[in-house]
Amino acid sequence: MTNQAFLLLIALLMVQLASSANTKQLTSGIPFGEDKAPRVSWNRLVALRNRANFIGRSCKEVKEKYVQSEDGLYYLTTANGVVYQTFCDMTTAGGGWTLVASVHENNIYGKCTVGDRWTSQEGNSANRPEGEGNWMNVKTFGTAEAATVDDYKNPGYYDIEAEDMSVWHVPNKTPMTIWNLASIMRYHTERRFLKLFGGNLYQLFHRYPVKYNVGAYLSDNGPSIPIVYDLGDKESTKMFYGPNTRGETEGGYISFRAINHERAATAICSGVKPKGGQVDAYCIGGGGYFPEGNPHQCGDFTSFAWDGYGTNRGWSASKEMLESSVLLFYR
Amino acid sequence: MTNQAFLLLIALLMVQLASSANTKQLTSGIPFGEDKAPRVSWNRLVALRNRANFIGRSCKEVKEKYVQSEDGLYYLTTANGVVYQTFCDMTTAGGGWTLVASVHENNIYGKCTVGDRWTSQEGNSANRPEGEGNWMNVKTFGTAEAATVDDYKNPGYYDIEAEDMSVWHVPNKTPMTIWNLASIMRYHTERRFLKLFGGNLYQLFHRYPVKYNVGAYLSDNGPSIPIVYDLGDKESTKMFYGPNTRGETEGGYISFRAINHERAATAICSGVKPKGGQVDAYCIGGGGYFPEGNPHQCGDFTSFAWDGYGTNRGWSASKEMLESSVLLFYR
Amino acid sequence: MTNQAFLLLIALLMVQLASSANTKQLTSGIPFGEDKAPRVSWNRLVALRNRANFIGRSCKEVKEKYVQSEDGLYYLTTANGVVYQTFCDMTTAGGGWTLVASVHENNIYGKCTVGDRWTSQEGNSANRPEGEGNWMNVKTFGTAEAATVDDYKNPGYYDIEAEDMSVWHVPNKTPMTIWNLASIMRYHTERRFLKLFGGNLYQLFHRYPVKYNVGAYLSDNGPSIPIVYDLGDKESTKMFYGPNTRGETEGGYISFRAINHERAATAICSGVKPKGGQVDAYCIGGGGYFPEGNPHQCGDFTSFAWDGYGTNRGWSASKEMLESSVLLFYR
């Protein structure tokens, strides 16, 4: 999708929203291209501030205890008492989904440079087999509203006791109020798989460390979990990845800790299950060392541009995929 | 100004403050050079915490609704419900000014290195024509209190519906409580120009992207708006910039998205309107690529030290300017 | 200590905790290796949220005013009204200790690279004699819960009027709820020395700038203060540093602004007083320039691995020391 096409899409979505019952959401957005910043009543601000009185560890708890059905920012409290704001999807498949993280590629030309928080910010080096280690620690960064312009990780990532995950691929720079509508792919799991792995990704990745040289491709990969699509399907997913990827993956899954031919570890393969060892072409995040073509595989979106930027040829993902952030939700 | 002269200035300001009616502000400051950290009564802390009950999207709203006249930190709420603290100037020209950002040069020797958030943190490269893109996105960073020691950007930058701007040039490391008095230049606009450009800089810079190669110098620059000085004047402003700059600018304006001879884009020219294409010598922030003398023009304070550090010769700005942060307010 | 040994220690501590009266603390932790994320009652969350009603500038004030005796996260308010959460040690030697900072070495192979916030993130350069300058400014970063996986500095660092310090060396990645038990060394001062230096490190380091070329080794060092051990002793401290260090230091002290042979400045020597000029082998943090072996001494843990990673030979510290964060408390 070109930039112009994207702007057109946004414009169309605005019209769609304006003519729907969802106008309250629209007025609280900050879409660019609008004539000016939105007007919001004082009563609306009071209502938003009153959400600070809700007490729960997850959007699911807030939804159930306080009967909330509007998507948007809510306050959550961790087991240790950390209070934070994040986005709750209160509508998809019953709602109650907590945004806990986003993976955003700020510069595909930068190979494990600043901004590659889900891989390494200090280059491609065997000295740091875990890289930043952020899949497996309690460090946080970014903000919910900026989840499509920067990496994001909040305390819910390690605190929430969840059962399922939901994933949205949202074009970069999309305003929060239209993430849902602007997404290019959305899906969730339904089998409560997280109960088997400690309740969240922090725990799962302690069982399956995202670290160079922990095992061999295919045989030492982490779990692959079936998904249910909320937007898109197996076929559209395949088209977002390069043609070579289509032959090496099976659609309809989210996969964790996938290892490549050279023993480099990636964190998440969104929408697919690896059937080979070129996982760096379609799985995101990872350890701090990728031996092949050093340092060209190293980065949050690994080697999504291996055969050119957004060409969708060879191993290269499409421009839509490359320029979308991956938003991770728990429920 | 030398470091010693600066310390002397601070000391003088302390004496001035101590002998003024402004003592409450002084006691809540954290100036260094004091014998010890300040004592503050519990009642004062309670009063500060009670500000959390104020609900408004801007300092102007807080001032009007809650009749506040003291400069300092207040809580604001965005249209999406994000709550944050920032500094309100409740006194200048009627008050109600919200600090939304600061541009701080952490290392003029670093050419688009870490800390150059308003330009590029990953070098000078045509691959990233917008650089970090922070003039045009909803990413936030820094804190109000640290606005003179680090870059700062809060949600007000993109959320507030404003009409005018105010700018303070404050020597780096100045404590918040004496920013006003320690400033080397302060001014504001009065013509409600932001109403024409969407209500804030986020919207304005979507109309005039801060991006390499969007146009030619002079002909494709963004708007220049007349200013009213609160401290300083056209003449003192000229002396802060290099002698060559004086011949290429007109005083008494704040200008946006100024382009240089090589099609590099800068964001803000503070106090001046460009009449030529060497804007990198006197305009701050910018896109991610500056072709001339690669990478020597790349950085938050672009090529303010082109002819030496603080020499105020040729194109070099004065040391006072180079070592001051640029604080941006909305009203 | 190997990774396996560390995991074993954690496991043992869990058992110990589970069989003690301290179960409340355990249930609110996020230890990895657990079968799943902990369950916490809604009443517990309410109790944690109610801590937001406490008003005080330090854990000492909160403890005294609200009779709190549980270690954990509390809300504090600065003299300027900044509200933040941090960890309070409410038990050691009378309690009331506020965690204000941690120094964490994210990559000993990176020489003043990203993550070396207490030294320099932009290389080893005489152009930046103070480096990041964070010992002497009001910039903040990190979170309390992540104090063992990243650098941390909160507003208390410069705001609190304190008398004494406490220091914990906690193995990296240890969850907050077991920091105390997992520590390899803990001590505090008792002589109210901070009253002589302005009440906190921000003030102390303005008197003794952490800056290259401010003086000569030994003769221009800052103060060394006697310590009282809460865990460990002079002998165990010595073993954490390299054999060469043992001959150049005196145990039982915490020392500030220690200068090396080449006029490089370090910030804190934990547990020891320097008797020579190789302070970079056992003192942490520092200015932005270390001439010897450029850039091999530059970093948050300076040259703790001068004679190899964790070898504990020559000038190299032990692996335990190298892989622990240094947590700084005030009271």
CSV table of C-alpha atoms in Angstrom, one decimal, chain B:
chain,number,residue,atom,x,y,z
B,1,MET,CA,28.5,32.7,29.2
B,2,THR,CA,31.1,30.6,31.1
B,3,ASN,CA,30.1,28.0,33.6
B,4,GLN,CA,31.2,30.3,36.4
B,5,ALA,CA,29.2,33.2,35.1
B,6,PHE,CA,26.2,30.9,34.9
B,7,LEU,CA,26.6,29.8,38.5
B,8,LEU,CA,26.9,33.4,39.5
B,9,LEU,CA,23.7,34.2,37.6
B,10,ILE,CA,22.0,31.4,39.4
B,11,ALA,CA,23.3,32.7,42.7
B,12,LEU,CA,22.1,36.2,42.0
B,13,LEU,CA,18.7,34.9,41.0
B,14,MET,CA,18.5,33.0,44.3
B,15,VAL,CA,19.1,36.2,46.2
B,16,GLN,CA,16.6,38.1,44.1
B,17,LEU,CA,14.0,35.4,44.6
B,18,ALA,CA,14.7,35.2,48.3
B,19,SER,CA,14.0,38.8,48.7
B,20,SER,CA,10.9,38.7,46.6
B,21,ALA,CA,7.4,37.6,47.4
B,22,ASN,CA,8.2,34.5,45.4
B,23,THR,CA,9.6,32.6,48.3
B,24,LYS,CA,7.1,29.7,48.1
B,25,GLN,CA,8.5,28.9,44.7
B,26,LEU,CA,12.0,29.0,45.9
B,27,THR,CA,11.5,26.6,48.7
B,28,SER,CA,10.0,24.1,46.3
B,29,GLY,CA,13.0,24.2,43.9
B,30,ILE,CA,16.0,22.0,43.7
B,31,PRO,CA,18.7,24.5,42.8
B,32,PHE,CA,22.2,23.1,43.1
B,33,GLY,CA,24.7,25.1,45.1
B,34,GLU,CA,22.1,25.3,47.9
B,35,ASP,CA,23.4,24.1,51.3
B,36,LYS,CA,20.9,21.2,51.1
B,37,ALA,CA,17.7,20.0,49.5
B,38,PRO,CA,14.8,22.2,50.3
B,39,ARG,CA,12.4,21.6,53.2
B,40,VAL,CA,8.7,21.5,52.2
B,41,SER,CA,5.8,21.3,54.6
B,42,TRP,CA,3.4,18.4,54.5
B,43,ASN,CA,0.6,20.8,53.8
B,44,ARG,CA,2.4,22.0,50.7
B,45,LEU,CA,2.7,18.4,49.5
B,46,VAL,CA,-1.0,17.9,50.1
B,47,ALA,CA,-1.7,21.0,48.1
B,48,LEU,CA,0.4,19.8,45.2
B,49,ARG,CA,-1.2,16.3,45.3
B,50,ASN,CA,-4.7,17.9,45.3
B,51,ARG,CA,-3.9,19.3,41.8
B,52,ALA,CA,-4.5,15.7,40.7
B,53,ASN,CA,-8.2,16.6,41.1
B,54,PHE,CA,-8.1,19.2,38.4
B,55,ILE,CA,-9.4,18.0,35.1
B,56,GLY,CA,-8.5,19.8,31.9
B,57,ARG,CA,-6.7,19.3,28.6
B,58,SER,CA,-4.5,22.3,28.9
B,59,CYS,CA,-3.1,24.7,31.4
B,60,LYS,CA,-5.5,27.3,30.0
B,61,GLU,CA,-8.4,25.1,30.9
B,62,VAL,CA,-7.0,24.5,34.4
B,63,LYS,CA,-6.3,28.1,35.0
B,64,GLU,CA,-9.8,29.2,33.9
B,65,LYS,CA,-11.7,26.4,35.7
B,66,TYR,CA,-9.8,26.2,38.9
B,67,VAL,CA,-8.4,29.8,39.1
B,68,GLN,CA,-4.8,28.8,39.5
B,69,SER,CA,-2.1,31.5,39.2
B,70,GLU,CA,1.0,29.7,40.4
B,71,ASP,CA,3.6,28.5,37.9
B,72,GLY,CA,4.5,24.8,38.3
B,73,LEU,CA,3.5,21.3,37.6
B,74,TYR,CA,-0.2,20.4,37.0
B,75,TYR,CA,-2.1,17.3,35.8
B,76,LEU,CA,-3.7,17.3,32.4
B,77,THR,CA,-5.9,14.8,30.6
B,78,THR,CA,-6.0,14.1,26.8
B,79,ALA,CA,-9.0,13.4,24.7
B,80,ASN,CA,-8.1,9.7,24.9
B,81,GLY,CA,-7.7,9.8,28.7
B,82,VAL,CA,-4.0,9.9,29.0
B,83,VAL,CA,-3.1,11.7,32.3
B,84,TYR,CA,0.3,13.4,32.6
B,85,GLN,CA,2.0,16.1,34.6
B,86,THR,CA,3.6,19.1,33.0
B,87,PHE,CA,4.7,22.7,33.7
B,88,CYS,CA,2.2,25.5,33.4
B,89,ASP,CA,3.2,29.1,33.0
B,90,MET,CA,0.3,30.8,34.7
B,91,THR,CA,1.7,34.3,34.6
B,92,THR,CA,3.2,35.4,31.3
B,93,ALA,CA,0.8,37.6,29.2
B,94,GLY,CA,-2.3,36.4,31.0
B,95,GLY,CA,-0.9,32.9,31.7
B,96,GLY,CA,-2.4,29.5,30.8
B,97,TRP,CA,0.6,28.3,28.8
B,98,THR,CA,1.3,24.5,28.6
B,99,LEU,CA,4.8,23.2,28.2
B,100,VAL,CA,4.5,20.5,25.6
B,101,ALA,CA,8.1,20.0,24.5
B,102,SER,CA,11.8,20.9,24.7
B,103,VAL,CA,14.6,20.6,22.3
B,104,HIS,CA,17.9,20.0,24.0
B,105,GLU,CA,21.3,19.5,22.4
B,106,ASN,CA,23.0,16.8,24.5
B,107,ASN,CA,26.2,16.6,22.4
B,108,ILE,CA,26.9,18.9,19.5
B,109,TYR,CA,29.8,16.6,18.6
B,110,GLY,CA,27.4,13.7,18.1
B,111,LYS,CA,26.0,13.9,14.6
B,112,CYS,CA,22.5,12.3,14.7
B,113,THR,CA,23.5,10.0,17.6
B,114,VAL,CA,21.5,8.9,20.7
B,115,GLY,CA,19.8,11.9,22.2
B,116,ASP,CA,19.1,13.6,18.9
B,117,ARG,CA,15.4,12.6,19.2
B,118,TRP,CA,14.2,15.6,17.2
B,119,THR,CA,16.3,14.7,14.2
B,120,SER,CA,17.7,11.2,14.0
B,121,GLN,CA,19.3,8.9,16.5
B,122,GLU,CA,20.6,6.5,13.9
B,123,GLY,CA,22.9,8.7,11.8
B,124,ASN,CA,22.5,10.8,8.7
B,125,SER,CA,20.8,8.8,6.0
B,126,ALA,CA,18.6,9.3,3.0
B,127,ASN,CA,17.0,6.0,3.9
B,128,ARG,CA,15.2,7.8,6.7
B,129,PRO,CA,14.1,11.1,5.2
B,130,GLU,CA,11.9,11.9,8.3
B,131,GLY,CA,14.6,10.7,10.7
B,132,GLU,CA,12.9,9.9,14.1
B,133,GLY,CA,9.7,11.5,12.8
B,134,ASN,CA,8.9,12.8,16.3
B,135,TRP,CA,7.6,16.2,15.1
B,136,MET,CA,4.8,14.2,13.3
B,137,ASN,CA,4.0,11.3,15.6
B,138,VAL,CA,2.5,10.6,19.0
B,139,LYS,CA,5.7,9.2,20.6
B,140,THR,CA,6.5,10.9,24.0
B,141,PHE,CA,9.8,11.2,26.0
B,142,GLY,CA,11.4,12.9,28.9
B,143,THR,CA,9.9,14.7,31.9
B,144,ALA,CA,8.9,18.3,32.5
B,145,GLU,CA,11.4,18.8,35.3
B,146,ALA,CA,14.2,17.5,33.1
B,147,ALA,CA,13.3,19.7,30.1
B,148,THR,CA,16.6,21.6,30.4
B,149,VAL,CA,18.7,18.5,30.6
B,150,ASP,CA,17.1,16.3,28.0
B,151,ASP,CA,14.6,16.3,25.1
B,152,TYR,CA,11.0,16.4,26.2
B,153,LYS,CA,7.7,15.7,24.5
B,154,ASN,CA,4.4,15.1,26.3
B,155,PRO,CA,0.9,14.1,25.0
B,156,GLY,CA,-0.1,17.8,24.9
B,157,TYR,CA,2.1,18.2,21.9
B,158,TYR,CA,-0.4,16.4,19.7
B,159,ASP,CA,-3.6,16.6,21.9
B,160,ILE,CA,-4.1,20.2,22.8
B,161,GLU,CA,-6.3,22.5,20.7
B,162,ALA,CA,-4.2,25.6,20.9
B,163,GLU,CA,-4.1,29.0,19.2
B,164,ASP,CA,-0.7,30.5,20.1
B,165,MET,CA,2.8,29.5,21.1
B,166,SER,CA,5.3,30.7,23.6
B,167,VAL,CA,9.1,29.8,23.5
B,168,TRP,CA,11.7,30.0,26.2
B,169,HIS,CA,15.4,29.6,25.7
B,170,VAL,CA,16.6,28.4,29.1
B,171,PRO,CA,20.3,27.6,30.0
B,172,ASN,CA,20.8,23.9,30.3
B,173,LYS,CA,20.5,22.4,33.8
B,174,THR,CA,18.5,25.3,35.1
B,175,PRO,CA,16.1,24.1,37.8
B,176,MET,CA,12.4,24.3,36.9
B,177,THR,CA,11.6,26.9,39.5
B,178,ILE,CA,13.9,29.5,38.0
B,179,TRP,CA,13.4,28.7,34.3
B,180,ASN,CA,11.5,32.0,33.8
B,181,LEU,CA,14.1,34.2,35.5
B,182,ALA,CA,17.2,32.4,34.0
B,183,SER,CA,15.9,32.5,30.4
B,184,ILE,CA,18.0,34.2,27.8
B,185,MET,CA,15.0,34.8,25.5
B,186,ARG,CA,11.3,34.5,25.8
B,187,TYR,CA,8.5,35.4,23.4
B,188,HIS,CA,5.0,34.4,22.3
B,189,THR,CA,2.7,34.8,19.4
B,190,GLU,CA,-0.6,36.6,19.6
B,191,ARG,CA,-2.4,36.0,16.3
B,192,ARG,CA,-3.9,32.6,17.0
B,193,PHE,CA,-2.0,31.2,14.0
B,194,LEU,CA,-2.3,27.6,15.2
B,195,LYS,CA,-6.1,27.7,14.5
B,196,LEU,CA,-5.1,27.8,10.8
B,197,PHE,CA,-2.9,24.8,11.1
B,198,GLY,CA,-4.9,22.3,13.1
B,199,GLY,CA,-4.4,23.5,16.6
B,200,ASN,CA,-0.9,22.2,17.4
B,201,LEU,CA,2.5,21.4,15.9
B,202,TYR,CA,1.5,17.7,15.3
B,203,GLN,CA,-1.1,18.9,12.9
B,204,LEU,CA,1.0,21.7,11.5
B,205,PHE,CA,3.9,19.4,10.7
B,206,HIS,CA,1.5,17.0,8.9
B,207,ARG,CA,0.8,19.9,6.6
B,208,TYR,CA,4.5,20.8,6.3
B,209,PRO,CA,6.4,17.5,6.8
B,210,VAL,CA,9.8,17.7,8.4
B,211,LYS,CA,11.4,15.5,5.8
B,212,TYR,CA,14.3,15.5,3.4
B,213,ASN,CA,13.6,16.4,-0.2
B,214,VAL,CA,10.0,17.7,0.1
B,215,GLY,CA,10.8,21.0,-1.6
B,216,ALA,CA,13.3,23.8,-2.2
B,217,TYR,CA,14.6,26.5,0.2
B,218,LEU,CA,12.5,29.6,0.6
B,219,SER,CA,9.8,28.6,-1.9
B,220,ASP,CA,8.6,25.6,0.1
B,221,ASN,CA,9.1,26.8,3.7
B,222,GLY,CA,6.3,26.6,6.2
B,223,PRO,CA,4.8,29.7,7.8
B,224,SER,CA,6.6,32.4,9.7
B,225,ILE,CA,4.6,34.0,12.5
B,226,PRO,CA,5.3,37.4,14.1
B,227,ILE,CA,6.3,37.3,17.8
B,228,VAL,CA,6.0,39.5,20.8
B,229,TYR,CA,9.0,39.5,23.2
B,230,ASP,CA,8.6,38.8,26.9
B,231,LEU,CA,12.4,38.9,27.3
B,232,GLY,CA,14.9,40.2,24.8
B,233,ASP,CA,14.3,41.8,21.4
B,234,LYS,CA,15.2,41.4,17.7
B,235,GLU,CA,18.7,42.8,18.3
B,236,SER,CA,19.5,40.4,21.2
B,237,THR,CA,18.2,37.5,19.2
B,238,LYS,CA,20.5,38.3,16.3
B,239,MET,CA,23.5,38.3,18.6
B,240,PHE,CA,22.7,34.8,19.7
B,241,TYR,CA,23.2,33.6,16.2
B,242,GLY,CA,26.4,33.8,14.1
B,243,PRO,CA,27.2,36.9,12.1
B,244,ASN,CA,26.4,35.2,8.8
B,245,THR,CA,23.0,34.3,10.1
B,246,ARG,CA,22.3,37.9,10.8
B,247,GLY,CA,22.5,38.7,7.1
B,248,GLU,CA,20.3,35.8,6.1
B,249,THR,CA,17.4,36.3,8.5
B,250,GLU,CA,14.7,38.8,9.5
B,251,GLY,CA,14.1,39.1,13.3
B,252,GLY,CA,10.8,39.0,15.1
B,253,TYR,CA,9.3,35.7,13.8
B,254,ILE,CA,9.0,32.1,14.6
B,255,SER,CA,9.3,30.0,11.5
B,256,PHE,CA,8.3,26.4,10.7
B,257,ARG,CA,9.7,23.7,8.3
B,258,ALA,CA,12.5,25.7,6.8
B,259,ILE,CA,14.4,24.0,4.0
B,260,ASN,CA,18.1,24.4,3.2
B,261,HIS,CA,20.1,24.6,0.0
B,262,GLU,CA,20.5,20.9,-0.2
B,263,ARG,CA,16.7,20.1,0.4
B,264,ALA,CA,17.2,19.1,4.1
B,265,ALA,CA,14.3,20.1,6.3
B,266,THR,CA,14.5,21.8,9.7
B,267,ALA,CA,11.6,22.2,12.1
B,268,ILE,CA,11.7,25.5,13.9
B,269,CYS,CA,13.6,28.7,13.5
B,270,SER,CA,13.3,30.5,16.8
B,271,GLY,CA,13.1,34.3,16.7
B,272,VAL,CA,13.8,34.6,13.0
B,273,LYS,CA,12.5,34.2,9.5
B,274,PRO,CA,14.9,32.7,6.9
B,275,LYS,CA,15.8,34.8,3.9
B,276,GLY,CA,18.2,32.2,2.4
B,277,GLY,CA,19.1,28.5,2.4
B,278,GLN,CA,21.6,28.1,5.2
B,279,VAL,CA,18.8,27.4,7.6
B,280,ASP,CA,20.7,24.6,9.3
B,281,ALA,CA,22.8,27.3,11.0
B,282,TYR,CA,19.9,28.8,12.9
B,283,CYS,CA,16.9,26.4,12.8
B,284,ILE,CA,16.5,23.3,15.1
B,285,GLY,CA,15.3,19.8,14.7
B,286,GLY,CA,14.9,18.2,11.3
B,287,GLY,CA,14.6,15.3,9.0
B,288,GLY,CA,17.0,12.4,8.9
B,289,TYR,CA,19.3,13.5,6.1
B,290,PHE,CA,21.4,16.6,5.6
B,291,PRO,CA,23.6,16.1,2.5
B,292,GLU,CA,26.1,19.0,3.0
B,293,GLY,CA,29.2,18.1,4.9
B,294,ASN,CA,27.7,14.7,5.7
B,295,PRO,CA,27.1,14.2,8.6
B,296,HIS,CA,28.1,17.5,10.1
B,297,GLN,CA,24.7,19.3,9.8
B,298,CYS,CA,22.8,16.4,11.4
B,299,GLY,CA,21.6,16.8,15.0
B,300,ASP,CA,19.0,18.5,17.1
B,301,PHE,CA,20.8,21.8,16.9
B,302,THR,CA,21.8,21.0,13.3
B,303,SER,CA,25.0,23.0,12.4
B,304,PHE,CA,24.9,25.5,15.2
B,305,ALA,CA,28.6,24.9,15.7
B,306,TRP,CA,29.6,24.9,12.0
B,307,ASP,CA,32.4,27.4,12.6
B,308,GLY,CA,33.4,26.1,16.0
B,309,TYR,CA,31.8,25.5,19.4
B,310,GLY,CA,30.1,28.6,20.6
B,311,THR,CA,32.5,30.9,18.7
B,312,ASN,CA,29.7,33.1,17.4
B,313,ARG,CA,31.9,33.5,14.3
B,314,GLY,CA,30.8,32.7,10.7
B,315,TRP,CA,27.7,30.5,11.0
B,316,SER,CA,28.3,29.5,14.6
B,317,ALA,CA,25.8,30.4,17.2
B,318,SER,CA,26.8,31.8,20.6
B,319,LYS,CA,27.7,29.6,23.5
B,320,GLU,CA,24.6,30.9,25.3
B,321,MET,CA,22.3,29.7,22.5
B,322,LEU,CA,24.1,26.4,22.0
B,323,GLU,CA,23.9,25.6,25.7
B,324,SER,CA,20.2,26.5,26.2
B,325,SER,CA,17.2,24.3,25.7
B,326,VAL,CA,14.2,25.5,23.6
B,327,LEU,CA,11.0,25.1,25.6
B,328,LEU,CA,7.8,25.1,23.6
B,329,PHE,CA,4.5,26.1,25.1
B,330,TYR,CA,0.9,26.2,23.7
B,331,ARG,CA,-2.1,28.3,24.7
